[in-house]
Short mmCIF file of C-alpha atoms in Angstrom, two decimals:
data_model
loop_
_atom_site.label_atom_id
_atom_site.label_comp_id
_atom_site.label_asym_id
_atom_site.label_seq_id
_atom_site.Cartn_x
_atom_site.Cartn_y
_atom_site.Cartn_z
CA MET A 289 0.00 0.00 0.00
CA ALA A 290 3.02 2.24 0.07
CA GLY A 291 2.92 5.09 -2.38
CA LEU A 292 -0.89 5.15 -2.70
CA ALA A 293 -2.58 8.31 -1.52
CA PRO A 294 -4.85 7.56 1.41
CA ASN A 295 -8.50 7.59 0.43
CA LYS A 296 -10.21 10.57 1.98
CA ARG A 297 -13.64 10.66 0.43
CA LEU A 298 -16.27 11.50 3.00
CA TRP A 299 -18.88 12.55 0.54
CA VAL A 300 -21.24 10.82 -1.79
CA LYS A 301 -20.84 11.30 -5.51
CA ALA A 302 -23.65 13.08 -7.23
CA VAL A 303 -24.23 14.67 -10.58
CA PHE A 304 -26.02 17.89 -11.32
CA THR A 305 -28.52 16.91 -13.96
CA GLY A 306 -30.38 20.14 -14.43
CA TYR A 307 -32.61 22.72 -12.88
CA ARG A 308 -36.17 22.27 -11.72
CA ARG A 309 -38.17 22.66 -14.83
CA SER A 310 -41.26 22.02 -16.79
CA LEU A 311 -40.98 21.30 -20.49
CA HIS A 312 -40.34 24.84 -21.64
CA THR A 313 -39.46 26.68 -18.46
CA GLN A 314 -36.70 26.11 -15.96
CA HIS A 315 -36.30 27.48 -12.47
CA GLU A 316 -32.68 27.83 -11.59
CA ASP A 317 -33.20 28.18 -7.86
CA ILE A 318 -33.47 24.44 -7.42
CA ALA A 319 -30.97 21.99 -8.80
CA LEU A 320 -31.75 18.37 -9.55
CA MET A 321 -29.13 15.84 -8.69
CA LYS A 322 -28.60 12.18 -9.23
CA LEU A 323 -26.80 10.51 -6.34
CA GLU A 324 -24.69 7.46 -6.92
CA GLY A 325 -26.21 4.29 -5.55
CA VAL A 326 -29.55 5.87 -4.74
CA GLU A 327 -32.22 4.25 -6.85
CA SER A 328 -35.49 4.84 -5.06
CA ARG A 329 -37.35 7.51 -3.18
CA GLN A 330 -37.00 5.67 0.14
CA GLU A 331 -33.24 5.64 -0.21
CA THR A 332 -33.10 9.39 -0.56
CA ARG A 333 -34.37 9.83 2.99
CA PHE A 334 -30.87 9.45 4.37
CA TYR A 335 -29.66 12.39 2.31
CA MET A 336 -32.32 14.89 3.30
CA GLY A 337 -30.74 17.99 4.68
CA LYS A 338 -27.23 16.88 3.89
CA ARG A 339 -24.95 19.61 2.72
CA CYS A 340 -23.69 19.48 -0.80
CA ALA A 341 -20.94 21.29 -2.59
CA TYR A 342 -20.16 22.12 -6.17
CA VAL A 343 -16.40 22.28 -6.32
CA TYR A 344 -14.79 23.86 -9.30
CA LYS A 345 -11.65 25.62 -10.39
CA GLY A 346 -11.39 29.24 -11.26
CA ARG A 347 -8.69 30.98 -13.18
CA LYS A 348 -7.29 33.17 -10.50
CA MET A 349 -5.57 31.93 -7.42
CA ILE A 350 -7.47 33.29 -4.49
CA LYS A 351 -6.98 33.18 -0.78
CA ARG A 352 -9.40 31.28 1.35
CA ARG A 353 -10.69 32.84 4.56
CA ASN A 354 -8.95 30.81 7.20
CA SER A 355 -5.74 29.96 5.45
CA ASP A 356 -2.79 31.77 3.95
CA LYS A 357 -2.58 29.51 0.96
CA LYS A 358 -3.92 30.61 -2.37
CA THR A 359 -5.88 28.15 -4.39
CA ARG A 360 -7.86 27.87 -7.59
CA LEU A 361 -10.53 25.74 -5.98
CA ARG A 362 -13.89 27.30 -5.37
CA VAL A 363 -17.08 26.02 -3.83
CA ILE A 364 -20.74 26.71 -3.97
CA TRP A 365 -22.45 25.23 -0.93
CA GLY A 366 -25.99 24.00 -0.79
CA LYS A 367 -28.16 21.37 0.76
CA VAL A 368 -30.36 18.52 -0.30
CA VAL A 369 -33.89 19.65 0.13
CA LYS A 370 -36.25 16.92 -1.03
CA ALA A 371 -36.62 13.89 -3.19
CA HIS A 372 -37.36 14.27 -6.86
CA GLY A 373 -39.43 11.54 -8.42
CA LYS A 374 -39.42 7.85 -7.64
CA SER A 375 -35.98 6.84 -8.76
CA GLY A 376 -33.69 8.43 -6.24
CA ALA A 377 -33.11 11.85 -7.76
CA VAL A 378 -32.97 14.70 -5.36
CA ARG A 379 -33.53 18.43 -5.26
CA ALA A 380 -30.98 20.78 -3.82
CA ARG A 381 -30.83 24.43 -3.06
CA PHE A 382 -27.56 26.21 -3.32
CA LYS A 383 -26.48 29.44 -1.73
CA ARG A 384 -26.02 30.86 -5.15
CA ASN A 385 -27.65 29.12 -8.06
CA LEU A 386 -25.47 26.62 -9.82
CA PRO A 387 -23.98 27.78 -13.07
CA PRO A 388 -25.27 25.88 -16.10
CA ARG A 389 -21.82 24.67 -16.96
CA ALA A 390 -22.05 22.54 -13.82
CA MET A 391 -24.56 20.28 -15.54
CA GLY A 392 -23.24 16.81 -15.80
CA ARG A 393 -20.49 17.67 -13.37
CA ARG A 394 -19.69 16.28 -9.97
CA ILE A 395 -21.47 17.49 -6.84
CA ARG A 396 -20.27 16.32 -3.47
CA VAL A 397 -22.97 15.37 -1.01
CA MET A 398 -21.51 15.44 2.48
CA LEU A 399 -22.45 13.10 5.28
CA TYR A 400 -23.31 15.94 7.61
CA PRO A 401 -25.59 17.07 9.29
CA SER A 402 -25.57 13.50 10.43
CA ASN A 403 -28.42 11.65 12.03
CA ILE A 404 -26.89 8.25 12.63
CA MET B 59 -76.12 -5.15 14.28
CA CYS B 60 -73.26 -7.55 13.76
CA GLY B 61 -70.95 -5.21 15.53
CA ILE B 62 -73.05 -5.12 18.65
CA LEU B 63 -73.37 -8.92 18.77
CA PHE B 64 -69.67 -9.25 18.32
CA GLY B 65 -69.07 -6.87 21.14
CA THR B 66 -71.47 -8.59 23.53
CA CYS B 67 -70.11 -12.04 22.68
CA LEU B 68 -66.63 -10.97 23.60
CA SER B 69 -67.57 -9.14 26.74
CA SER B 70 -69.62 -12.05 28.10
CA SER B 71 -66.71 -14.41 27.65
CA LEU B 72 -64.37 -11.91 29.22
CA HIS B 73 -66.72 -11.15 32.05
CA GLY B 74 -65.68 -14.17 34.06
CA LEU B 75 -62.06 -13.36 33.44
CA LEU B 76 -62.61 -9.80 34.49
CA LEU B 77 -64.21 -10.84 37.75
CA ASN B 78 -61.12 -12.87 38.51
CA ILE B 79 -59.04 -9.85 37.82
CA MET B 80 -61.14 -7.72 40.08
CA GLU B 81 -60.59 -10.19 42.88
CA ASP B 82 -56.87 -9.96 42.29
CA GLU B 83 -56.90 -6.24 42.56
CA THR B 84 -54.50 -6.26 45.44
CA THR B 85 -51.73 -7.68 43.22
CA LYS B 86 -50.54 -4.85 41.00
CA ARG B 87 -50.35 -5.57 37.27
CA LYS B 88 -46.97 -4.61 35.95
CA LYS B 89 -48.13 -3.40 32.56
CA PRO B 90 -51.61 -2.03 32.06
CA ARG B 91 -52.98 -3.74 28.95
CA SER B 92 -55.43 -1.81 26.91
CA ARG B 93 -58.51 -3.65 25.83
CA GLN B 94 -58.76 -1.39 22.86
CA ARG B 95 -57.46 -2.46 19.49
CA TRP B 96 -56.37 -0.05 16.88
CA LEU B 97 -56.94 -0.40 13.18
CA THR B 98 -54.91 1.28 10.44
CA GLY B 99 -55.23 4.99 10.50
CA GLY B 100 -55.42 5.15 14.27
CA ILE B 101 -59.08 4.17 14.33
CA PRO B 102 -60.11 2.34 17.49
CA MET B 103 -61.82 -0.96 16.89
CA PHE B 104 -64.23 -0.81 19.78
CA SER B 105 -66.66 1.98 20.39
CA ARG B 106 -67.03 3.76 23.66
CA SER B 107 -70.00 1.67 24.75
CA VAL B 108 -68.26 -1.56 23.77
CA MET B 109 -65.19 -0.44 25.71
CA TYR B 110 -67.41 0.25 28.70
CA ARG B 111 -68.35 -3.40 28.68
CA ARG B 112 -64.89 -4.71 27.86
CA THR B 113 -63.19 -2.82 30.63
CA ALA B 114 -66.04 -3.65 33.00
CA LYS B 115 -66.50 -0.06 33.96
CA TYR B 116 -69.86 -1.07 35.46
CA LEU B 117 -67.85 -2.79 38.18
CA LYS B 118 -65.62 0.18 38.71
CA LYS B 119 -68.41 2.67 39.24
CA LYS B 120 -67.94 4.90 42.23
CA PRO B 121 -71.01 6.27 43.93
CA ILE B 122 -71.31 9.93 43.11
CA VAL B 123 -71.15 11.95 46.27
CA LYS B 124 -72.96 15.19 45.94
CA LYS B 125 -71.09 18.00 47.47
CA GLU B 126 -73.15 19.89 49.87
CA LYS B 127 -73.18 23.50 48.95
CA LYS B 128 -72.48 25.69 51.86
CA ALA B 129 -74.79 28.60 52.06
CA VAL B 130 -72.58 31.59 51.52
CA GLU B 131 -73.18 34.47 53.81
CA ARG B 132 -73.23 37.51 51.66
CA PHE B 133 -74.65 40.10 53.97
CA VAL B 134 -74.23 40.99 57.55
CA VAL B 135 -76.85 42.89 59.37
CA LYS B 136 -75.31 45.68 61.34
CA GLU B 137 -76.86 48.03 63.73
CA VAL B 138 -76.81 51.65 62.88
CA GLY B 139 -77.27 54.55 65.17
CA GLY B 140 -79.50 57.51 64.57
CA GLU B 141 -83.16 58.00 65.17
CA LYS B 142 -84.66 57.76 61.77
CA ASN B 143 -82.08 55.56 60.13
CA GLY B 144 -83.94 52.35 60.18
CA GLY B 145 -81.82 50.84 62.92
CA THR B 146 -80.02 48.22 60.79
CA ARG B 147 -78.15 48.01 57.60
CA LYS B 148 -77.35 45.07 55.43
CA VAL B 149 -73.63 45.27 54.82
CA PRO B 150 -72.15 43.11 52.08
CA LEU B 151 -69.30 40.98 53.28
CA GLN B 152 -67.52 41.16 49.93
CA LYS B 153 -67.25 44.75 48.82
CA GLN B 154 -67.43 45.67 45.19
CA PRO B 155 -64.07 46.78 43.84
CA ARG B 156 -63.42 50.49 44.05
CA TYR B 157 -61.72 50.62 40.73
CA TYR B 158 -62.30 48.96 37.42
CA PRO B 159 -59.37 49.33 35.05
CA THR B 160 -60.35 50.66 31.64
CA GLN B 161 -57.75 48.49 29.90
CA GLU B 162 -56.81 44.95 30.49
CA GLY B 163 -53.50 44.72 32.18
CA ARG B 164 -50.51 44.29 29.90
CA ARG B 165 -50.39 40.70 28.85
CA LYS B 166 -47.18 38.99 29.73
CA LEU B 167 -45.50 37.65 26.65
CA LYS B 168 -45.36 33.91 26.69
CA GLY B 169 -41.65 33.39 27.01
CA HIS B 170 -41.17 30.57 24.56
CA ARG B 171 -37.79 31.82 23.56
CA LYS B 172 -35.14 30.62 25.89
CA PRO B 173 -31.56 31.76 25.92
CA PHE B 174 -29.01 29.27 24.62
CA SER B 175 -27.89 28.33 28.12
CA GLU B 176 -31.40 27.07 28.91
CA HIS B 177 -31.93 25.10 25.73
CA LYS B 178 -32.76 21.43 26.00
CA ARG B 179 -29.74 19.37 25.03
CA ARG B 180 -30.48 16.25 23.10
CA LEU B 181 -28.20 13.35 22.50
CA ARG B 182 -28.78 10.83 19.78
CA PRO B 183 -29.51 7.40 21.30
CA SER B 184 -26.76 5.89 19.17
CA ILE B 185 -24.19 8.01 21.02
CA THR B 186 -23.36 6.66 24.45
CA PRO B 187 -20.17 7.08 26.53
CA GLY B 188 -17.48 4.94 24.99
CA THR B 189 -18.93 4.90 21.48
CA VAL B 190 -16.45 5.17 18.67
CA LEU B 191 -17.43 8.13 16.53
CA ILE B 192 -16.37 9.07 13.03
CA LEU B 193 -15.69 12.76 12.64
CA LEU B 194 -17.12 14.07 9.41
CA ALA B 195 -15.74 17.57 9.18
CA GLY B 196 -12.92 19.70 10.36
CA VAL B 197 -9.25 19.05 10.56
CA ASN B 198 -9.80 15.50 11.76
CA ARG B 199 -12.37 14.47 9.23
CA GLY B 200 -12.61 10.75 8.76
CA ARG B 201 -10.87 10.00 12.02
CA ARG B 202 -12.28 7.72 14.63
CA VAL B 203 -12.46 8.92 18.21
CA ILE B 204 -13.97 7.83 21.49
CA PHE B 205 -16.92 9.72 22.88
CA LEU B 206 -16.59 10.63 26.53
CA LYS B 207 -19.50 12.80 27.51
CA GLN B 208 -21.83 15.52 26.42
CA LEU B 209 -20.93 18.96 27.74
CA GLY B 210 -23.22 21.68 28.99
CA THR B 211 -23.60 23.37 25.61
CA GLY B 212 -24.49 20.07 23.98
CA LEU B 213 -21.15 19.54 22.31
CA LEU B 214 -19.54 16.16 22.63
CA LEU B 215 -16.26 15.69 24.44
CA VAL B 216 -14.12 13.23 22.51
CA THR B 217 -10.57 12.01 22.67
CA GLY B 218 -8.34 9.99 20.28
CA PRO B 219 -6.86 8.95 22.68
CA MET B 220 -3.86 11.06 21.79
CA LYS B 221 -1.29 8.31 22.00
CA VAL B 222 -3.37 6.07 19.81
CA ASN B 223 -4.27 8.31 16.90
CA GLY B 224 -2.99 11.79 17.70
CA ILE B 225 -6.36 13.36 18.32
CA PRO B 226 -6.50 15.36 21.54
CA MET B 227 -9.52 15.74 23.72
CA ARG B 228 -11.79 18.02 21.85
CA ARG B 229 -15.32 19.28 21.54
CA VAL B 230 -17.30 18.13 18.57
CA ASN B 231 -20.80 18.79 17.34
CA GLN B 232 -23.16 15.84 17.23
CA ARG B 233 -24.26 16.71 13.75
CA TYR B 234 -20.78 16.33 12.35
CA VAL B 235 -20.33 12.86 13.69
CA ILE B 236 -21.38 9.34 12.79
CA ALA B 237 -21.83 7.01 15.73
CA THR B 238 -20.56 3.52 15.04
CA SER B 239 -21.86 0.48 16.81
CA THR B 240 -18.44 -0.11 18.34
CA LYS B 241 -18.62 0.73 22.00
CA LEU B 242 -15.95 0.74 24.64
CA ASP B 243 -16.87 0.32 28.27
CA ILE B 244 -15.58 3.49 29.91
CA SER B 245 -17.72 3.32 33.01
CA SER B 246 -14.56 3.07 35.08
CA VAL B 247 -13.13 6.25 33.56
CA LYS B 248 -13.47 9.35 35.68
CA ILE B 249 -13.68 12.45 33.55
CA PRO B 250 -12.53 15.44 35.61
CA GLY B 251 -15.21 18.03 36.12
CA LYS B 252 -12.94 20.81 34.98
CA LEU B 253 -13.20 19.56 31.39
CA ASP B 254 -16.20 21.68 30.55
CA ASP B 255 -17.05 24.23 27.88
CA ALA B 256 -15.16 27.03 29.57
CA TYR B 257 -12.04 24.89 29.53
CA PHE B 258 -12.26 24.27 25.81
CA LYS B 259 -13.45 27.69 24.79
CA ARG B 260 -11.29 29.26 22.14
CA LYS B 261 -9.02 31.98 23.32
CA LYS B 262 -8.90 34.95 21.04
CA LEU B 263 -5.43 35.54 19.67
CA ARG B 264 -4.70 39.08 18.81
CA THR B 265 -3.50 38.82 15.25
CA GLY B 266 -3.00 42.01 13.39
CA LYS B 267 -1.99 43.96 16.43
CA ARG B 268 -0.53 47.22 15.39
CA SER B 269 2.69 48.39 16.78
CA LYS B 270 5.17 51.05 15.78
CA ASN B 271 7.32 48.71 13.84
CA ILE B 272 5.33 46.18 11.86
CA PHE B 273 8.34 44.01 11.42
CA ASP B 274 8.46 43.51 15.14
CA ASP B 275 4.96 42.10 15.19
CA LYS B 276 4.85 38.44 15.89
CA LYS B 277 1.92 36.50 14.67
CA GLU B 278 0.42 34.92 17.72
CA THR B 279 -0.20 31.29 17.14
CA TYR B 280 -1.99 28.87 19.34
CA GLU B 281 0.19 26.94 21.72
CA VAL B 282 -0.88 24.01 23.76
CA SER B 283 -0.76 24.84 27.44
CA ASP B 284 0.99 22.58 29.93
CA GLU B 285 -2.26 22.20 31.81
CA ARG B 286 -3.87 20.84 28.65
CA ARG B 287 -1.05 18.39 28.09
CA ALA B 288 -1.26 17.15 31.66
CA ASP B 289 -5.02 16.74 31.53
CA GLN B 290 -4.78 14.90 28.23
CA LYS B 291 -2.20 12.55 29.66
CA SER B 292 -4.17 11.74 32.79
CA LEU B 293 -7.38 11.18 30.87
CA ASP B 294 -5.76 8.97 28.26
CA ALA B 295 -3.97 7.01 30.97
CA GLN B 296 -7.41 5.76 32.00
CA ILE B 297 -8.64 5.05 28.51
CA ILE B 298 -5.65 3.53 26.75
CA PRO B 299 -5.53 0.35 28.87
CA LEU B 300 -9.20 -0.20 28.04
CA VAL B 301 -8.48 0.30 24.35
CA LYS B 302 -5.58 -2.11 24.45
CA LYS B 303 -7.77 -4.78 25.99
CA GLU B 304 -10.09 -4.82 23.01
CA HIS B 305 -8.79 -6.79 20.08
CA LEU B 306 -7.78 -4.49 17.21
CA LEU B 307 -9.49 -1.44 18.69
CA ALA B 308 -6.29 0.58 18.69
CA LYS B 309 -5.74 -0.18 15.01
CA TYR B 310 -9.36 0.65 14.35
CA LEU B 311 -8.97 4.04 15.97
CA GLN B 312 -5.79 4.70 14.05
CA ASN B 313 -7.31 4.05 10.66
CA PRO B 314 -9.41 6.83 9.22
CA PHE B 315 -12.76 6.18 7.65
CA SER B 316 -13.55 6.98 4.07
CA LEU B 317 -16.04 5.93 1.45
CA ARG B 318 -14.84 3.52 -1.18
CA THR B 319 -16.24 2.49 -4.51
CA ARG B 320 -19.70 0.99 -4.32
CA GLN B 321 -20.02 2.01 -0.69
CA TYR B 322 -23.14 4.02 -0.17
CA PRO B 323 -23.82 5.41 3.30
CA HIS B 324 -27.57 4.95 3.05
CA LYS B 325 -26.97 1.24 2.64
CA MET B 326 -24.32 1.00 5.31
CA ILE B 327 -24.62 0.06 8.92
CA PHE B 328 -22.08 1.94 10.92
#
């Protein structure tokens, strides 16, 4: 096992599939997400209220609040709000609406606030 | 019609049983069993009259004692002087109030809002002293620690122990923690009372202090106090032997938790 980076993933993989929408109109305030391994509405119960993050890279190196290091990584935080449909999709609300280029991209669903 | 028959059938067969129970009234029943049955939707199966028969309330009737109303003396006859005054007066015992307020007194606000110090602290039933917790956020995310006790503000006091996995005694929020089913028996561990919220409260470091020469300014960093080191040592001295007794627990605490491929937390039992 020497040489391998220790696995640190404490979040569930999800994909931003699109905004809440009807056929011709979309509402960008709510994002729809597909969580990995969640295939039914009952299974989404665990994820209700869990915080989620869209992590992306910007162009400029910027300083984060509590550290001196500059980084390109940026985050938009949100939380899972309710289930969406029968097959395990989920609705999330982000602090700022997700940019459309995030569609199809990775969203991290954290394990907190935990209830287990 | 059917319902009534059904009810009477049951009650007549139970009647004998009930009489036996009444005789045994001196022996206390540990669990009171309800003779009601509930259907889906919270609908009771037996109506009030059927329940009257089933619970044999006709046997438990107490004779109604009518309270005798005392005749309230409202007036007192008093003698009055003077020639043409009639000699007596009826004086009411309870005087009418002299003053009727024109407004209702200021209503006291129902104090539902309590200050933080008076909030009810809840602890998840899965978290008991000695439980191994997985920290989900912060510097030590993914690490496994031992839960010691819940502090006054509701935060959890946890420790690595330090020698085992390098995590000092720390406060942690319940919501940022997963309780595993692994539990260590720490009933013999005495947690000193001084380890409370005031002890762990963050001390403000004055960074950005201005002085005449900015180059002379030292950035104040946090340093562990000797008191903290000593307390950590004495606490861990109690816990480490217990950890070592359990097979592989020390290794378990050393290894951080993370999600792997095809591991989904909603399907996992922690």
